[in-house]
Coordinates of C-alpha atoms and ligand atoms in Angstrom, one line a residue:
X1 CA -5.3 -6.0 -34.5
X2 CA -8.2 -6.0 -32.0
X3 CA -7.5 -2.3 -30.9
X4 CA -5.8 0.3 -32.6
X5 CA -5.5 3.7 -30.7
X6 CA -4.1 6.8 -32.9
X7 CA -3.7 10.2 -30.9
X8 CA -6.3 9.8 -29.2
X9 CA -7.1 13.3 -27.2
X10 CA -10.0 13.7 -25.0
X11 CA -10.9 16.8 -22.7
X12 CA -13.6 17.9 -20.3
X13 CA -14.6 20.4 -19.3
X14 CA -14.7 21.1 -15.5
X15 CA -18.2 23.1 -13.4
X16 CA -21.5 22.3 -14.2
X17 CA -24.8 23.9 -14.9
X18 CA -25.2 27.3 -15.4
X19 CA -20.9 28.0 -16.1
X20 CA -20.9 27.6 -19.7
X21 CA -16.7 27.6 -19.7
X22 CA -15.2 25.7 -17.0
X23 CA -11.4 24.9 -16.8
X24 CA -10.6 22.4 -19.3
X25 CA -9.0 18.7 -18.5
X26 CA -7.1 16.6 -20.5
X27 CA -7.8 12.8 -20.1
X28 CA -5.7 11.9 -23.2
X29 CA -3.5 13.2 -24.4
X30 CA -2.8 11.9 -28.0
X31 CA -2.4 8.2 -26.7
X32 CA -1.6 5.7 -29.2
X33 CA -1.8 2.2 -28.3
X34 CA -1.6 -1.3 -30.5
X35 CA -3.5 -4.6 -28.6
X36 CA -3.1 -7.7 -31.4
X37 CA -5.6 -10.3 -31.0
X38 CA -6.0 -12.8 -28.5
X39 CA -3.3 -10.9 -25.8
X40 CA -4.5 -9.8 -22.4
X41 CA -3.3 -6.5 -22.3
X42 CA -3.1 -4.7 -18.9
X43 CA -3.5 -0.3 -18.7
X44 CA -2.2 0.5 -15.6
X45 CA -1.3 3.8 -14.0
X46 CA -2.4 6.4 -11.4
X47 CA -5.2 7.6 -10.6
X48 CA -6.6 9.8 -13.1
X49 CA -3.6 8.7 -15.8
X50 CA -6.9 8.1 -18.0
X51 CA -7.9 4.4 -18.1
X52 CA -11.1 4.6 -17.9
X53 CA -11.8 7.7 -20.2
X54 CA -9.7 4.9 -22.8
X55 CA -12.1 2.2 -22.0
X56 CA -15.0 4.3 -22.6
X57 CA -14.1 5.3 -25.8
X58 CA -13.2 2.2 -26.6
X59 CA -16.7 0.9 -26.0
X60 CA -18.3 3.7 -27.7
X61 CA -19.6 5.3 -24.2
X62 CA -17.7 8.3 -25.0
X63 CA -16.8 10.4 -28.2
X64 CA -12.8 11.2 -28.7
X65 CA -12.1 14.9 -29.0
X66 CA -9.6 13.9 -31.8
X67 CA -7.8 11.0 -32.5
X68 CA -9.2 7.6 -33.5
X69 CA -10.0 4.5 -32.0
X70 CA -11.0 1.0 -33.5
X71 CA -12.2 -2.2 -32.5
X72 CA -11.8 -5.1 -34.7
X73 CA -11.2 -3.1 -37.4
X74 CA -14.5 -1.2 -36.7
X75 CA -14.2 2.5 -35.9
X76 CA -15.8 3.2 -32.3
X77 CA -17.3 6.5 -33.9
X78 CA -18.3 5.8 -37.4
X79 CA -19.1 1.7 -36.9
X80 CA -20.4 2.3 -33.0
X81 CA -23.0 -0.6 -33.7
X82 CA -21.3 -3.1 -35.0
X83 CA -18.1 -2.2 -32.3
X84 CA -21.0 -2.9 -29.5
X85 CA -21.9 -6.4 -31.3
X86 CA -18.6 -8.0 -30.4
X87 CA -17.5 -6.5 -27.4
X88 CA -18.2 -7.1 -23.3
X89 CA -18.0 -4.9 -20.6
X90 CA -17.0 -4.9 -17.6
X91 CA -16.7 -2.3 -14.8
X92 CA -16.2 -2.4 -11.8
X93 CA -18.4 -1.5 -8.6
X94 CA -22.2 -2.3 -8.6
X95 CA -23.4 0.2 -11.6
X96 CA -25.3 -1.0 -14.3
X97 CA -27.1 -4.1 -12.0
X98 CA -31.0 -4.3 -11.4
X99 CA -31.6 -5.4 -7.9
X100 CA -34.7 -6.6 -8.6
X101 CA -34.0 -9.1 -11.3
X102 CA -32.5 -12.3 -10.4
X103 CA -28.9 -13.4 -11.8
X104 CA -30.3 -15.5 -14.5
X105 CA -33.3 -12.8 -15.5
X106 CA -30.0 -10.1 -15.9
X107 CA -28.5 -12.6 -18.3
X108 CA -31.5 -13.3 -19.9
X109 CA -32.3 -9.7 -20.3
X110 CA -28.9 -8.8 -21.6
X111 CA -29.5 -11.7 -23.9
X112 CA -32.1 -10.6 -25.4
X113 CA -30.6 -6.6 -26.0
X114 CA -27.8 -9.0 -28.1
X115 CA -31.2 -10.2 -30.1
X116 CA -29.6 -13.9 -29.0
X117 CA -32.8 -15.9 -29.9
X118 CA -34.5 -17.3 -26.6
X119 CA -33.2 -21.0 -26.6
X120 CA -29.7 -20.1 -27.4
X121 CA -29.8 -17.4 -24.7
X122 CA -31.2 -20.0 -22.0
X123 CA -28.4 -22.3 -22.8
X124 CA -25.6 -19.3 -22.5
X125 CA -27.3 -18.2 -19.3
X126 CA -27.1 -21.3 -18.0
X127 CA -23.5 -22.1 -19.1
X128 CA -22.2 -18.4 -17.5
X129 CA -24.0 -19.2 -14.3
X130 CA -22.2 -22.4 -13.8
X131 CA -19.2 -21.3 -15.0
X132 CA -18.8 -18.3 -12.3
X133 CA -20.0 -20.4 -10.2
X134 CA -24.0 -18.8 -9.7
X135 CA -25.9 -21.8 -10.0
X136 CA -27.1 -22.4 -6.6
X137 CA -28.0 -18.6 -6.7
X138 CA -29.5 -18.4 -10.3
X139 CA -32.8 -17.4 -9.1
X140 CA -31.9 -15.3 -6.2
X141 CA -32.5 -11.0 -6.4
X142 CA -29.2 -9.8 -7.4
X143 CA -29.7 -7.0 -4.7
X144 CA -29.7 -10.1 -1.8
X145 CA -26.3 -10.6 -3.2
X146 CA -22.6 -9.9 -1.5
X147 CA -20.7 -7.3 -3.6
X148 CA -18.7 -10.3 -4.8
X149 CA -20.9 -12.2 -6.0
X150 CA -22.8 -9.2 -7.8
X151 CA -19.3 -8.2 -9.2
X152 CA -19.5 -12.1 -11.0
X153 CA -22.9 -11.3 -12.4
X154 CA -21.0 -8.1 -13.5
X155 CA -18.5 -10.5 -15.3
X156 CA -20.8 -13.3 -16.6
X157 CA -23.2 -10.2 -18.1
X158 CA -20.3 -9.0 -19.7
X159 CA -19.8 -12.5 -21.5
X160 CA -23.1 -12.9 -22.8
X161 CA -22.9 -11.5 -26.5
X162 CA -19.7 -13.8 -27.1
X163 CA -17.3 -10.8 -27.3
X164 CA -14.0 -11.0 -29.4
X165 CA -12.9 -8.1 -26.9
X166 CA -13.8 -7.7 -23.1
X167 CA -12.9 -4.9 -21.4
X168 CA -12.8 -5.2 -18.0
X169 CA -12.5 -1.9 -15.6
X170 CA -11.0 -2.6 -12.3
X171 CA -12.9 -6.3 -12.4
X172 CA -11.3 -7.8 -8.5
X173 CA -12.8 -5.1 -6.6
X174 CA -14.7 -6.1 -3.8
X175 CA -13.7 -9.7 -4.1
X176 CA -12.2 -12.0 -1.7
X177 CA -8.8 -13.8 -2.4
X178 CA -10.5 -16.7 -3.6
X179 CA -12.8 -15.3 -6.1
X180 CA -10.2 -13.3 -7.4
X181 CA -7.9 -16.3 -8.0
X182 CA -11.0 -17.9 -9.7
X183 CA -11.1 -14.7 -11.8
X184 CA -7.7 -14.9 -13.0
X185 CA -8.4 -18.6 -14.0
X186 CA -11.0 -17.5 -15.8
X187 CA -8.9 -14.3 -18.3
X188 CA -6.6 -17.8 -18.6
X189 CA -9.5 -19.6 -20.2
X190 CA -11.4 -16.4 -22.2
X191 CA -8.2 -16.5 -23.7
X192 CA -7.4 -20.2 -24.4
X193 CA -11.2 -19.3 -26.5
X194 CA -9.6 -16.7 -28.5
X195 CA -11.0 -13.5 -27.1
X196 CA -8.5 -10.6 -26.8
X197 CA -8.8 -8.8 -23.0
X198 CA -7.7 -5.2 -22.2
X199 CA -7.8 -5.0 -18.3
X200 CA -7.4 -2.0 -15.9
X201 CA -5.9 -2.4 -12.7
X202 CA -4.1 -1.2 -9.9
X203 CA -3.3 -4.9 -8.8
X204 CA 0.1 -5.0 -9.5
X205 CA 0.3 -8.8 -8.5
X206 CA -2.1 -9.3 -10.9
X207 CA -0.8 -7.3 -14.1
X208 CA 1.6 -9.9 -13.6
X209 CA -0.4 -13.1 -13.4
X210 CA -2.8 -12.5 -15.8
X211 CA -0.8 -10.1 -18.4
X212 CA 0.6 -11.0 -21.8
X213 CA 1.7 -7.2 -21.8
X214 CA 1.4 -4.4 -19.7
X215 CA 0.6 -0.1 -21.2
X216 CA 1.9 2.2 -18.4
X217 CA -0.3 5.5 -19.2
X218 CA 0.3 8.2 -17.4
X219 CA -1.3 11.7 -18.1
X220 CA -3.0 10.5 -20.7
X221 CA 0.2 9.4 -22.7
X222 CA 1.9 5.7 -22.9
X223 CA 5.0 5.7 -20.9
X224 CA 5.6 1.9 -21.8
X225 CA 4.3 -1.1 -23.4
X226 CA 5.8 -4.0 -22.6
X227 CA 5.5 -7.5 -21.5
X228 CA 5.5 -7.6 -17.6
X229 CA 8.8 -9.4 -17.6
X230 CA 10.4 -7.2 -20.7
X231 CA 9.5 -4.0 -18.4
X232 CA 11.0 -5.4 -15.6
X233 CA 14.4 -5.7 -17.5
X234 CA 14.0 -2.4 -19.0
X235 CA 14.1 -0.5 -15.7
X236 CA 17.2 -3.0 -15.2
X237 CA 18.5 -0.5 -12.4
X238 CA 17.9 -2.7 -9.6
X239 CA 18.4 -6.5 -8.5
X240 CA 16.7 -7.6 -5.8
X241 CA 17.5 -10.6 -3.8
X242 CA 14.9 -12.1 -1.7
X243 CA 15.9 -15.2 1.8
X244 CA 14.2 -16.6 4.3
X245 CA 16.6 -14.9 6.7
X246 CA 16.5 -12.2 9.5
X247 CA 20.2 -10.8 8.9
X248 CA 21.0 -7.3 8.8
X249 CA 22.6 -6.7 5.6
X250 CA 22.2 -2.6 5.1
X251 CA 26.0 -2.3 5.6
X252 CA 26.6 -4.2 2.2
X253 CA 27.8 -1.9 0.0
X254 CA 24.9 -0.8 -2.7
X255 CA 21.8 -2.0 -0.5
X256 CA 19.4 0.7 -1.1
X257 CA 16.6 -1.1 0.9
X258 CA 15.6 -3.7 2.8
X259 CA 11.8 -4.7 3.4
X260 CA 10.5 -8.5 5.3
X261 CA 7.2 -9.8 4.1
X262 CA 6.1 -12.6 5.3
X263 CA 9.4 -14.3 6.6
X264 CA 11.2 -13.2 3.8
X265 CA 13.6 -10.3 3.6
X266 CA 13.7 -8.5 0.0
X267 CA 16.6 -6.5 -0.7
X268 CA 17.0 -3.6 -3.5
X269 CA 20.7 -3.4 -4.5
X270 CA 21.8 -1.3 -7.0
X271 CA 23.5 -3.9 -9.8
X272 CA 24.5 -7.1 -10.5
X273 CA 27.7 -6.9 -8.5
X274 CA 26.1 -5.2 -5.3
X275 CA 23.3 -8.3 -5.4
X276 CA 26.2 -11.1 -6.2
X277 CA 27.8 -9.3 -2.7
X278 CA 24.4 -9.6 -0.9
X279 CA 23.9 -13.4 -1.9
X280 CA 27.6 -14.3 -0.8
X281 CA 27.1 -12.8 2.8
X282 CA 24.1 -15.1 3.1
X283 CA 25.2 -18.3 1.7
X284 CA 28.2 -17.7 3.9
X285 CA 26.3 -17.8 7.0
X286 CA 24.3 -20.4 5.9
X287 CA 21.0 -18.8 4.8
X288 CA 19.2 -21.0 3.3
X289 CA 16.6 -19.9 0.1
X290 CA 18.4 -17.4 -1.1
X291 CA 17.7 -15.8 -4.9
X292 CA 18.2 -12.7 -7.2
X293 CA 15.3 -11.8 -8.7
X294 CA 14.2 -9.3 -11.1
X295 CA 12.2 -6.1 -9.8
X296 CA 8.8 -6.8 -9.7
X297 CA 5.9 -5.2 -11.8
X298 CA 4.8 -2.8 -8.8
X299 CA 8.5 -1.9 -8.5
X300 CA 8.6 -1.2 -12.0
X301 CA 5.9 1.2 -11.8
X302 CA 7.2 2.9 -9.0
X303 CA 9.7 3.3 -10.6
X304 CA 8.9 5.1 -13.3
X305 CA 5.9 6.8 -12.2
X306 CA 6.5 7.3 -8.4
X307 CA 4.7 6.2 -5.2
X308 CA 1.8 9.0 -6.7
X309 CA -1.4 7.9 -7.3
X310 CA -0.6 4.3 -5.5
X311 CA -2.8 5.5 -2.5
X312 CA -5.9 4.0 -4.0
Ligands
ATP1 N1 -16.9 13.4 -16.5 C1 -15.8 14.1 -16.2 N2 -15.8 15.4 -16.1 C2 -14.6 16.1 -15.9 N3 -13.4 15.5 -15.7 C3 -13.3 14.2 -15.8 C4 -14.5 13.4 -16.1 N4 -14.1 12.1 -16.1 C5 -12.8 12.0 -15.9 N5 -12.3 13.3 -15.8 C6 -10.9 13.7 -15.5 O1 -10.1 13.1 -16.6 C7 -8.9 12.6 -16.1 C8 -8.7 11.1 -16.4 O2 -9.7 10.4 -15.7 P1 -9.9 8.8 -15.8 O3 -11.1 8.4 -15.0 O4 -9.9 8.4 -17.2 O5 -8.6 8.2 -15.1 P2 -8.2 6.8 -14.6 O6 -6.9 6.5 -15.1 O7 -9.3 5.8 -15.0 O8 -8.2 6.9 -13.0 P3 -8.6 5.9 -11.8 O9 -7.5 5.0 -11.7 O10 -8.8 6.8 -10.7 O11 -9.9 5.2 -12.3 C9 -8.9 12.9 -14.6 O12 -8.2 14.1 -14.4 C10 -10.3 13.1 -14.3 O13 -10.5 14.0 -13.2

């Protein structure tokens, strides 16, 4: 098992300086949570559900209240060292970068905090630079660079020690469609190496690319884990059907809603039979295109936690 979570609780306090008792907050909640080796695991849920506080433990940032936590078998509180050793970080946004250090210099210097010896960490520096694609901009200040590009000096930093286990924190933020894409080519390959991932997001659309299974935490408790396709069928309320098609089918019995996304109209019915009634209207008047699908991941989620905390 790469992670194994038990009960974990963690609370802060609110007010600072001179309030010595604040109100307290509960991040977690006595979470429990299992990731076997070599899955990309997705935690998703609202905003303030607890994620992060779970990734910081997890990375021995933060102590757990109560509960335990370990990471390839190594206990985050008692074995924080050797926890550190084999795991990468990433977070998202552009904390933890030194402007004035090129992109090869931040590798190098992150290097040498692993103790990597110096020609092994000029070969890996070289090798992440390339592979994220930094080359032409190896020797470049970081702070000259867009936020995307930073965010893949972020990523390539966090690959430097060789982890068994990255944790990556919101990792697409602030990059374009492209580098994103790139980026979920990339969890493909880390895992293809044998590296277990445990990703945050609020990317829906990605949960599911990218996703062997999916944790739904929510107030600091799992609500699910599942694969992103397994969760689908467990909220098996709805059916959608999706057609290139510009019909008006809300007087179908057991269409709950209709929405049109780019040239195609998706339809939420409420069963089999009600989407088998949807798809016969439209192959009757000649729609072409026309499939049931399963409800989504985001649908999913909305489902069972609700359109709060979406509003990212
Ligand atoms: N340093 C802190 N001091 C006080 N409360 C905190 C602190 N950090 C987090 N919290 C609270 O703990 C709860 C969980 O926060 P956490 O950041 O773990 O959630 P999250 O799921 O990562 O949210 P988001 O999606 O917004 O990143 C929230 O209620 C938050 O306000």
């Amino acid at each position: 098992m790469s992670v194994r979570v038990r009960n974990l609780v963690r609370t802060y306090r609110k007010g600072k300086g001179w309030r010595p008792r604040g109100e307290e907050v509960t991040a977690l909640a006595g979470l429990t949570l299992d990731v076997p080796a070599n899955e990309v695991h997705g935690l998703l849920g609202p905003n303030g559900a607890g994620k992060t506080t779970l990734c910081k433990i997890l990375s021995t940032i933060l102590l757990p209240t109560s509960g335990t936590a370990e990471v390839l078998g190594h206990d985050v509180v008692a074995d924080a060292a050797e926890v550190r050793a084999h795991i990468g970080i990433v977070f998202g946004g552009e904390r933890g970068l030194y402007g004035k250090l090129t992109a090869r210099q931040t590798l190098r210097y992150w290097a040498s905090l692993y103790k990597i010896p110096d020609a092994r960490a000029k070969a890996r520096a070289d090798e992440l630079l390339s592979r994220l694609g930094l080359d032409g901009k190896a020797d470049d200040l970081v702070e000259t660079f867009s936020r995307g590009m930073k965010q893949r000096v972020h990523l390539a930093r966090g690959l430097v020690g060789d982890p068994k286990l990255i944790l990556f924190d919101e990792p697409t933020t602030g990059m374009d469609p492209v580098a994103a894409r790139d980026f979920r080519a990339l969890i493909g390959e880390l895992r293809d190496e044998g590296r277990t991932i445990l990703i945050t997001t609020h990317d829906m659309d990605e949960a599911e690319a990218v996703c062997d299974r999916v944790t739904l935490i929510d107030k600091g408790g799992v609500l699910a884990t599942e694969s992103p396709r397994g969760l689908a069928e467990m909220s098996g309320l709805h059916r959608w059907v999706e057609a290139e098609t510009t019909l008006d089918v809300t007087a179908i019995p057991g269409v709950l809603h209709t929405e049109t996304r780019n040239g195609v109209l998706r339809v939420k019915t409420t069963d089999d039979r009600s989407a088998r009634a949807v798809l016969d209207f439209l192959l009757d008047r000649g729609v072409r295109s026309v499939r049931a699908v399963p409800p989504r991941l985001e649908d999913v989620y909305l489902d069972l936690i609700g359109r709060r905390g979406m509003e990212v």
